[in-house]
GROMACS .gro file of C-alpha atoms in nm:
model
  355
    1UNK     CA    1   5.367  -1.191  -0.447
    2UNK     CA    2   5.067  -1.112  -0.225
    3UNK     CA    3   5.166  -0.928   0.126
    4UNK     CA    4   4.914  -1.079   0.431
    5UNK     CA    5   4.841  -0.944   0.702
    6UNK     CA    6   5.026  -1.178   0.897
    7UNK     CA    7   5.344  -1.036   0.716
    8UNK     CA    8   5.249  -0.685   0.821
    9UNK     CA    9   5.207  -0.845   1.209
   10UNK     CA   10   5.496  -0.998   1.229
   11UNK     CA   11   5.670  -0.713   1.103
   12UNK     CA   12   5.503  -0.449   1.348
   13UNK     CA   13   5.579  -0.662   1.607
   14UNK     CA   14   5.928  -0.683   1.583
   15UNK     CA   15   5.878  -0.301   1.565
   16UNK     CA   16   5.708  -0.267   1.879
   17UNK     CA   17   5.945  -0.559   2.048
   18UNK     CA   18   6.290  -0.313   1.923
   19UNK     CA   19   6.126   0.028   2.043
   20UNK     CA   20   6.063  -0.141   2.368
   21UNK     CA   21   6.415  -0.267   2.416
   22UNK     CA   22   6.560   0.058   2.324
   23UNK     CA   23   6.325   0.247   2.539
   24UNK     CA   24   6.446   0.004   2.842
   25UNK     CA   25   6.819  -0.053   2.676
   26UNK     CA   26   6.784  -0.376   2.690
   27UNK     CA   27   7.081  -0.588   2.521
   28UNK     CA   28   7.061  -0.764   2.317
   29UNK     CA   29   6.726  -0.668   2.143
   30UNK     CA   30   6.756  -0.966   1.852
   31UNK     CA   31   6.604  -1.196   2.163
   32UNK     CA   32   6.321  -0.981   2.144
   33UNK     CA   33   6.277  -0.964   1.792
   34UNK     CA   34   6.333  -1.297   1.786
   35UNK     CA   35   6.068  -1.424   2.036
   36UNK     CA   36   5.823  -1.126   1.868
   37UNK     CA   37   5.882  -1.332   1.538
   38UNK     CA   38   5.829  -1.687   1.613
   39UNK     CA   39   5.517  -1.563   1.858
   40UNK     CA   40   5.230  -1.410   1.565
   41UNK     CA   41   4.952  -1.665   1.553
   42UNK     CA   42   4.660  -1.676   1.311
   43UNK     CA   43   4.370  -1.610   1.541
   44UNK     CA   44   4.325  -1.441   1.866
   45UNK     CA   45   4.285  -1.743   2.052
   46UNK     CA   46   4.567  -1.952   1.929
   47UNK     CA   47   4.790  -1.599   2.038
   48UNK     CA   48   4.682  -1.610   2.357
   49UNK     CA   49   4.687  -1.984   2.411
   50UNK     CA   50   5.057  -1.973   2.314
   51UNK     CA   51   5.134  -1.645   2.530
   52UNK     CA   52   5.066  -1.872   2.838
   53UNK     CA   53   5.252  -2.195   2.690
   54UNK     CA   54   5.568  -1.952   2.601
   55UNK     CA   55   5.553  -1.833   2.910
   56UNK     CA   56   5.583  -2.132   3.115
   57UNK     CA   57   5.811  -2.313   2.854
   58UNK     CA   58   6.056  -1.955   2.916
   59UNK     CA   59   6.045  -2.027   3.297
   60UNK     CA   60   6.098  -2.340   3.224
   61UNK     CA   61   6.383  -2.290   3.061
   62UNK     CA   62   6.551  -2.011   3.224
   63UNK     CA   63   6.550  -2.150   3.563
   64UNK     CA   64   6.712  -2.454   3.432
   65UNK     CA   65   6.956  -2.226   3.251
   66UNK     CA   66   7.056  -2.033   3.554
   67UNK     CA   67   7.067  -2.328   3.781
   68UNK     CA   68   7.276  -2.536   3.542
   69UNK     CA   69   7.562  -2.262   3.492
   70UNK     CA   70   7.552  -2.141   3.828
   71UNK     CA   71   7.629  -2.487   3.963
   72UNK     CA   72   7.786  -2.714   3.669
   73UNK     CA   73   7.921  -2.395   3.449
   74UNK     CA   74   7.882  -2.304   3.057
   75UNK     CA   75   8.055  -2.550   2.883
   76UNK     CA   76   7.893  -2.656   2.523
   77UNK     CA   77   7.860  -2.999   2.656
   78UNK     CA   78   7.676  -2.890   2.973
   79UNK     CA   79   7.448  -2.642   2.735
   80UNK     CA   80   7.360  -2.949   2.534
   81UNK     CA   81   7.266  -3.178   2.833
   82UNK     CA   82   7.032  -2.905   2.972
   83UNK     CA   83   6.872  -2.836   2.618
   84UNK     CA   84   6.776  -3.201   2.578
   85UNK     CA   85   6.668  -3.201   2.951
   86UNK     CA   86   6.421  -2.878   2.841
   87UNK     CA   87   6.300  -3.027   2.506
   88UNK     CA   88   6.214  -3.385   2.734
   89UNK     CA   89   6.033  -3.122   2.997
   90UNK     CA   90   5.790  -2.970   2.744
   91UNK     CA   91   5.703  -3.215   2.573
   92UNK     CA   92   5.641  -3.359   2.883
   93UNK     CA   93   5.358  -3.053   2.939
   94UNK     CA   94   5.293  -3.046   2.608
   95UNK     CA   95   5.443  -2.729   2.538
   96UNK     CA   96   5.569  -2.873   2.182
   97UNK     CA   97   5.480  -2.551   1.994
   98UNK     CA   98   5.683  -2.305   2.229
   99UNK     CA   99   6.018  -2.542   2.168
  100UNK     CA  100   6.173  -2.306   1.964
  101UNK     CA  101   6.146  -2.026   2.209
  102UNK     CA  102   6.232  -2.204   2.527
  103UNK     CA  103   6.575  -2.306   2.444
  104UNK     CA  104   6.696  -1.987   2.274
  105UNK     CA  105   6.636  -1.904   2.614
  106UNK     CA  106   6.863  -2.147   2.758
  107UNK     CA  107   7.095  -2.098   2.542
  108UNK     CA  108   7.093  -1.683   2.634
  109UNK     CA  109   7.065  -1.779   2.945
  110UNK     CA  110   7.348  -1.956   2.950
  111UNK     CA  111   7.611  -1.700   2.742
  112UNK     CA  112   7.749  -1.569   3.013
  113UNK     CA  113   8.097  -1.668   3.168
  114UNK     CA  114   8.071  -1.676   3.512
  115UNK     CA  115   7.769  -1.891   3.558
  116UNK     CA  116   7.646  -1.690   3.839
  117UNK     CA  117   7.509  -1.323   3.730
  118UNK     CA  118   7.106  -1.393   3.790
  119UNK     CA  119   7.066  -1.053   3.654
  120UNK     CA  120   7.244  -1.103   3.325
  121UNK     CA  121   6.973  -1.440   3.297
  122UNK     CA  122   6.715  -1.208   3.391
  123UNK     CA  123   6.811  -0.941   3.130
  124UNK     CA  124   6.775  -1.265   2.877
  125UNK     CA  125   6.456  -1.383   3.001
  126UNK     CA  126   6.257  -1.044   3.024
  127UNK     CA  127   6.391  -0.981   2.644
  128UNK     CA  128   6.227  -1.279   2.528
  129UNK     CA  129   5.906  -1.181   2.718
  130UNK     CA  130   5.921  -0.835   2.586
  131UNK     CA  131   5.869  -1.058   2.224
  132UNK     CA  132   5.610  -1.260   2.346
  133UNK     CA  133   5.409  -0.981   2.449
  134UNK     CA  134   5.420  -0.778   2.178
  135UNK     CA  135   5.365  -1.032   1.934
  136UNK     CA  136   5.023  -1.042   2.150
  137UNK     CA  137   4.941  -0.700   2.144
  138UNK     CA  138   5.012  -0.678   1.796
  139UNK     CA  139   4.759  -0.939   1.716
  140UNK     CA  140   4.493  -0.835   1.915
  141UNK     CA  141   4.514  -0.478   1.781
  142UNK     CA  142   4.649  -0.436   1.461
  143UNK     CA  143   4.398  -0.627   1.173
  144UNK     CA  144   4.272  -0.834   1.346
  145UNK     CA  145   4.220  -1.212   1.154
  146UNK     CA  146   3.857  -1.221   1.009
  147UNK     CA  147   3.843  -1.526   0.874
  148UNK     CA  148   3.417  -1.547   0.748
  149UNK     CA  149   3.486  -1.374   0.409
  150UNK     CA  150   3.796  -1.554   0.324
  151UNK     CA  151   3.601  -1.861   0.405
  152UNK     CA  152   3.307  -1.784   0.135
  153UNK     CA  153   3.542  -1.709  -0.112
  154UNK     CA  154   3.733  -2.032  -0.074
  155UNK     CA  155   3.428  -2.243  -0.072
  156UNK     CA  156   3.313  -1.970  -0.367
  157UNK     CA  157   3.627  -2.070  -0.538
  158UNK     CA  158   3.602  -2.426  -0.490
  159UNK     CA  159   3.270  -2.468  -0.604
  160UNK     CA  160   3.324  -2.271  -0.907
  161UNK     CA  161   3.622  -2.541  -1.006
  162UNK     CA  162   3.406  -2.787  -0.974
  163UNK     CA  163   3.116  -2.685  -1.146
  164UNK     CA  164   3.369  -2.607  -1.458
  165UNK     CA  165   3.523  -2.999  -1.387
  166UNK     CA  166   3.154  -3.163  -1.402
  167UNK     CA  167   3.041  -2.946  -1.690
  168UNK     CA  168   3.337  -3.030  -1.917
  169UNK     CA  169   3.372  -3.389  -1.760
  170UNK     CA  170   2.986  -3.505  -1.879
  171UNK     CA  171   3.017  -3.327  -2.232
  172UNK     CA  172   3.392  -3.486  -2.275
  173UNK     CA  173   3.576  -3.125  -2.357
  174UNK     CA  174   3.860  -3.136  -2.143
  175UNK     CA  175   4.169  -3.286  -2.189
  176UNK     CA  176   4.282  -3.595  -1.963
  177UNK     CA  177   4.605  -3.376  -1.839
  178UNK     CA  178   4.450  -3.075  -1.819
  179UNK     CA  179   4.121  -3.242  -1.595
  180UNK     CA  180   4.397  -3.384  -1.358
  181UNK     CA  181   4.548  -3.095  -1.278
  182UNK     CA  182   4.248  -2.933  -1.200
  183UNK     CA  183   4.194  -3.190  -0.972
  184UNK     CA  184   4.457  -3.186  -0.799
  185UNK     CA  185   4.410  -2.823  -0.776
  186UNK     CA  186   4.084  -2.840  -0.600
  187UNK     CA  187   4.240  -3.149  -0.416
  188UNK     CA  188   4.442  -2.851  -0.228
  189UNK     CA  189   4.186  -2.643  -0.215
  190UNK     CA  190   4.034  -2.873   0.027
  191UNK     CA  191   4.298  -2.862   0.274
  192UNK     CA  192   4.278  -2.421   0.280
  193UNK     CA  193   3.902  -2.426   0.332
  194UNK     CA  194   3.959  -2.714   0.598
  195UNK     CA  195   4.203  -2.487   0.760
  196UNK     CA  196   4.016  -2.190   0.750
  197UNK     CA  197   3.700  -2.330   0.858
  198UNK     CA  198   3.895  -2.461   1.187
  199UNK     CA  199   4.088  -2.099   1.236
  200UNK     CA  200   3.716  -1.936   1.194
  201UNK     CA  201   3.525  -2.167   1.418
  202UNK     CA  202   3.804  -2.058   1.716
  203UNK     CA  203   3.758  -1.705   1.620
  204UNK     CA  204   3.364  -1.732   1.667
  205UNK     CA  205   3.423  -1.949   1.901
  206UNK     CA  206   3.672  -1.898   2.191
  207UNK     CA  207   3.697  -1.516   2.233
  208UNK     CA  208   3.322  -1.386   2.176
  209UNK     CA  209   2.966  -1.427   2.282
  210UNK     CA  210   2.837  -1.717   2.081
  211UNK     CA  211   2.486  -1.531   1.958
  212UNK     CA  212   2.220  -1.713   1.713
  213UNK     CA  213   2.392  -1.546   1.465
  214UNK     CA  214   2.688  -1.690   1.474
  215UNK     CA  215   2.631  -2.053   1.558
  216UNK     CA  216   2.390  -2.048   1.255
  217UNK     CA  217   2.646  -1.957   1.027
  218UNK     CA  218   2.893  -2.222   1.193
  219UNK     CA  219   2.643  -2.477   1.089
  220UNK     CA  220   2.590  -2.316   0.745
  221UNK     CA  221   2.950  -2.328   0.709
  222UNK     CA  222   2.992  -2.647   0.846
  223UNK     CA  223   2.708  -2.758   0.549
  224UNK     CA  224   2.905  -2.587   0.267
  225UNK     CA  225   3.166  -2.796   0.367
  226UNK     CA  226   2.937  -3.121   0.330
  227UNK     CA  227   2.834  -3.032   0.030
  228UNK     CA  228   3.191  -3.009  -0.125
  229UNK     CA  229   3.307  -3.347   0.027
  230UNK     CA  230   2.923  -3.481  -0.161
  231UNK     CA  231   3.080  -3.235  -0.510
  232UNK     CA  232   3.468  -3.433  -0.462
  233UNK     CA  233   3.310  -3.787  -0.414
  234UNK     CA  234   3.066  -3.698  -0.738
  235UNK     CA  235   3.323  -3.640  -0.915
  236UNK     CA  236   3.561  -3.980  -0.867
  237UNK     CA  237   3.179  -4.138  -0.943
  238UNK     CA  238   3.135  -3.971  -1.246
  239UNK     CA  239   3.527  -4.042  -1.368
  240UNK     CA  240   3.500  -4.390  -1.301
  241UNK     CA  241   3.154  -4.467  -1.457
  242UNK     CA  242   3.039  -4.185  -1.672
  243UNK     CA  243   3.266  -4.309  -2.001
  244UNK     CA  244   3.383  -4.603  -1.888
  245UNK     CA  245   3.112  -4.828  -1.832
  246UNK     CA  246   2.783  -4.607  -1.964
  247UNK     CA  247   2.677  -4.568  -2.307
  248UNK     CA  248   2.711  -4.199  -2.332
  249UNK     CA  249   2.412  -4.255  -2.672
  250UNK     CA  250   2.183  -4.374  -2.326
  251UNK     CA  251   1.885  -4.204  -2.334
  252UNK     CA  252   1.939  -4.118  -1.984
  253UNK     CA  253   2.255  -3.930  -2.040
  254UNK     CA  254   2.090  -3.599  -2.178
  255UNK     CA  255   1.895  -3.574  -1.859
  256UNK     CA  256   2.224  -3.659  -1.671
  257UNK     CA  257   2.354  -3.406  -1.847
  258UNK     CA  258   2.097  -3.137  -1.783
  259UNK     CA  259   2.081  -3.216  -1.422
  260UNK     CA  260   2.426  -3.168  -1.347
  261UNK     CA  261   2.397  -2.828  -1.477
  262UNK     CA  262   2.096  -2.718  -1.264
  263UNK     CA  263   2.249  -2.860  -0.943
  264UNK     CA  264   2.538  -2.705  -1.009
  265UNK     CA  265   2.370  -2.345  -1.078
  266UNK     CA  266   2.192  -2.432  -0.804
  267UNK     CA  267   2.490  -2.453  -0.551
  268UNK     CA  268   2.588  -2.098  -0.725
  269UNK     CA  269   2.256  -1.946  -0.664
  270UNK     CA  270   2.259  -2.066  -0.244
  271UNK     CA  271   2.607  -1.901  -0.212
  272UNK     CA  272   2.483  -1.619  -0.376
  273UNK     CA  273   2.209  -1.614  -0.137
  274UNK     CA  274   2.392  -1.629   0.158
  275UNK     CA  275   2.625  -1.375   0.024
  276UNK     CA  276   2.314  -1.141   0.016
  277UNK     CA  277   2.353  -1.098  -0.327
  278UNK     CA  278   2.059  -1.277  -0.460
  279UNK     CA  279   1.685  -1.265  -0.275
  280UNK     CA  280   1.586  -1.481  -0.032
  281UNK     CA  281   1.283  -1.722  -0.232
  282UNK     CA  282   0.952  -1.751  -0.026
  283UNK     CA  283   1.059  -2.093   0.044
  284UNK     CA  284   1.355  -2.285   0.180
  285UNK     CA  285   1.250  -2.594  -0.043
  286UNK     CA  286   1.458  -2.706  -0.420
  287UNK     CA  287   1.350  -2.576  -0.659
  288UNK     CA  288   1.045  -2.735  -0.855
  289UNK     CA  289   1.202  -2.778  -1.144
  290UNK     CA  290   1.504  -2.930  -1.020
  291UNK     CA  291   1.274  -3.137  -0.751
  292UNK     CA  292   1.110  -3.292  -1.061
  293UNK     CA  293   1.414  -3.329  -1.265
  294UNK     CA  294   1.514  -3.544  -1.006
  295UNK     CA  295   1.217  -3.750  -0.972
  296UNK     CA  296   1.215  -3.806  -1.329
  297UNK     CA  297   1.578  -3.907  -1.333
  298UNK     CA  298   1.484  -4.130  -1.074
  299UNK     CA  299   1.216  -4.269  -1.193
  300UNK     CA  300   1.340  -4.347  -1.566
  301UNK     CA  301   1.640  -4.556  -1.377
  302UNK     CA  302   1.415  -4.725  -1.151
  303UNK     CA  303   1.187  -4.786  -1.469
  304UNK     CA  304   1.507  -4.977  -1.593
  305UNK     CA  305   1.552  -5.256  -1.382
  306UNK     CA  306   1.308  -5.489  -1.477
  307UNK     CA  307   1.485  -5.423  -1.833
  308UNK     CA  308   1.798  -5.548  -1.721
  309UNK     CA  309   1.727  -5.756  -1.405
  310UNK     CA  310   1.737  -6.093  -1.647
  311UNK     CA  311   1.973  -5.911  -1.893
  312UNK     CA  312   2.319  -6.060  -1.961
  313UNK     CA  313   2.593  -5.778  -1.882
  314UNK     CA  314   2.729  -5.788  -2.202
  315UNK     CA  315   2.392  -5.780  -2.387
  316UNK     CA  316   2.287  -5.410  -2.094
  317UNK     CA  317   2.307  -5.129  -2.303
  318UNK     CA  318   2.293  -4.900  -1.945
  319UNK     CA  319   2.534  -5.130  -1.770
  320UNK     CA  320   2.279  -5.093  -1.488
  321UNK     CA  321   2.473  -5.144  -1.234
  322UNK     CA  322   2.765  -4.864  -1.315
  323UNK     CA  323   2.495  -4.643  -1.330
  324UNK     CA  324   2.355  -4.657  -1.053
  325UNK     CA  325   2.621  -4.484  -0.859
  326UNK     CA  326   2.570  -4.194  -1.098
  327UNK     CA  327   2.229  -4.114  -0.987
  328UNK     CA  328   2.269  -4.183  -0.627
  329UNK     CA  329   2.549  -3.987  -0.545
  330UNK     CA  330   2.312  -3.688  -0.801
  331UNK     CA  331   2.039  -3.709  -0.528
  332UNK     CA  332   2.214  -3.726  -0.247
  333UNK     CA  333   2.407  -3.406  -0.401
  334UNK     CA  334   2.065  -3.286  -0.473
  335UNK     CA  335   1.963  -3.346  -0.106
  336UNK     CA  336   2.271  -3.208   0.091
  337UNK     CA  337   2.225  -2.883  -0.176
  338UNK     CA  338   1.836  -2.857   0.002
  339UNK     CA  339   1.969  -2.917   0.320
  340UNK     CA  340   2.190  -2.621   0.305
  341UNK     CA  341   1.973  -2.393   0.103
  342UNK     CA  342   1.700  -2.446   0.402
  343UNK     CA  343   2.006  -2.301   0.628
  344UNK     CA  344   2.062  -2.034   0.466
  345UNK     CA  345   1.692  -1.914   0.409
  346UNK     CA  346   1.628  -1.981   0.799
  347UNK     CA  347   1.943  -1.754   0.838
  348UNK     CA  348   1.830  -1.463   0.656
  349UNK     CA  349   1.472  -1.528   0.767
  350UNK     CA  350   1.502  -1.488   1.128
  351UNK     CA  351   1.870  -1.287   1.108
  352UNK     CA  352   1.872  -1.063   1.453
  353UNK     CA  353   1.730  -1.358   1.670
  354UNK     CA  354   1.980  -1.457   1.980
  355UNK     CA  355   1.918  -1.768   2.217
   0.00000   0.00000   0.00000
């Protein structure tokens, strides 16, 4: 089992939240380690965004605490009412997220017996404070999220999956179970780059200077991400048509065939690029022997319309119209792969520019 760093946060911060508490003697410190727990967030933004929320929500429900057992008393009954009257307040203000938070303070809040000690309710609100904060301190300090590498590799990953999926899909090695769960697998893989992409873009986004530099790679990023919706949809094209409806003894197929592995490669070789791992070419442009791999392909289909145009289905040894998905969604995978490779060469060609 893999220990993240938002395992080592959390756990630092309940740390930091304890030490304070016993520096203070504060009682009871679980509030703080509580509120220190429930408080890490993934980027700095989304930390500091819910410091504020947590903090109103906390008001929010402390002074409801206080007032409710000062004037109506402690009774379970009377702690329910208010809790529901807190929960209808912030979602009111939209505080959903700090929920949690907000009525383990009321409920603190409202522990003690004689309904009136303000600084026994303060004692309860300042502990949960005490775990806000250093949940926030914590994740501004220690490892901080950098989310840019873990990106690449996802996308890295996911292209890699897919590349293996095409590769066995048009030469007919894998098994049927075995190809579905690979799916799937990249399926979900979809959803962590997704994720990641959004957690990055705040990072770049919200809390620094946006510079050439990084707005670039926000639209490179951004791009890789086109290009694996273009690989996913591909992919459902190819396992509808490829067997199913197209002679696989076409004479198109080989070329199909070859294709698929050069684009593929191809997608490889830009990631590389960008990765710095491979030289920038002296020219953002496909290249030419891909370019006029795809102009053949396109050309030999076109060249088979006026084949088929008058042709019976049963008697089209292409099924024309099955394959035409096939090659469109290759050149438009072909043309989203150019797109990107022109963002990445403009990247590394003018790297150190700023607006």
């Amino acid at each position: 089992m893999r220990v993240g760093a938002r395992i080592i946060k959390t756990a630092i911060a309940l740390i930091v939240a304890l030490f304070v508490c016993n520096w203070f003697e504060l009682k009871p410190p679980a509030l703080a380690a509580i509120a220190a727990t429930l408080s890490i967030q993934p980027t700095l933004y989304r930390t500091w965004k819910q410091l504020r929320e947590q903090l109103e929500a906390n008001a929010i429900g402390a002074v409801l605490g206080v007032a409710a057992a000062y004037y109506l008393g402690s009774e379970p009954i009377i702690v329910g009412v208010v809790v529901m009257i807190v929960i209808l307040i912030n979602l009111r203000l939209k505080l959903e997220e700090s929920l949690v938070l907000s009525i383990v303070t009321v409920v603190s809040v409202m522990e003690t017996q004689t309904g009136n000690d303000l600084m026994f309710a303060w004692n309860r609100f300042s502990l949960t404070v005490i775990g806000i904060f250093s949940a926030a301190l914590v994740n501004a300090v220690f490892l901080p999220p950098r989310y840019e590498k873990r990106l690449l590799d996802e996308v890295t990953k996911l292209s890699e999956k897919f590349s293996l999926l095409m590769r066995t899909l048009i030469h007919n090695e894998m098994e049927e179970k075995a190809f579905r769960t690979e799916k799937i697998k990249i399926k979900t893989g979809f959803k962590s780059v997704e994720t990641l992409y959004d957690l990055y873009t705040e990072e770049v986004t919200r809390f620094r200077k946006v510079t050439y530099s990084s707005s670039k790679k926000l639209v490179i990023f951004r791009q890789m991400l086109v290009v694996l919706y273009k690989e996913m949809d591909m992919l459902r094209t190819f396992e509808r048509h490829i067997y199913s409806s197209f002679e696989t003894d076409h004479h198109l197929f080989p070329l199909i065939q070859k294709q698929i592995e050069e684009l593929t490669t191809y997608h490889q070789d830009i990631l590389m690029l960008y990765e710095g791992v491979l030289k920038p070419r002296d020219t953002g442009q496909m290249p030419e022997p891909i370019y006029e791999e795809n102009q053949r392909l396109l050309h030999e289909f076109m060249s088979l319309y006026p084949k088929v145009k008058h042709t019976p289905e049963e008697e089209d040894d292409g099924h024309w119209l099955h394959l035409f998905p096939v090659v469109s969604e290759m050149l438009e995978y072909a043309n989203q792969l150019e797109h990107l490779n022109k963002l990445v060469y403009a990247y590394h060609t003018h790297t150190g520019e700023e607006n």
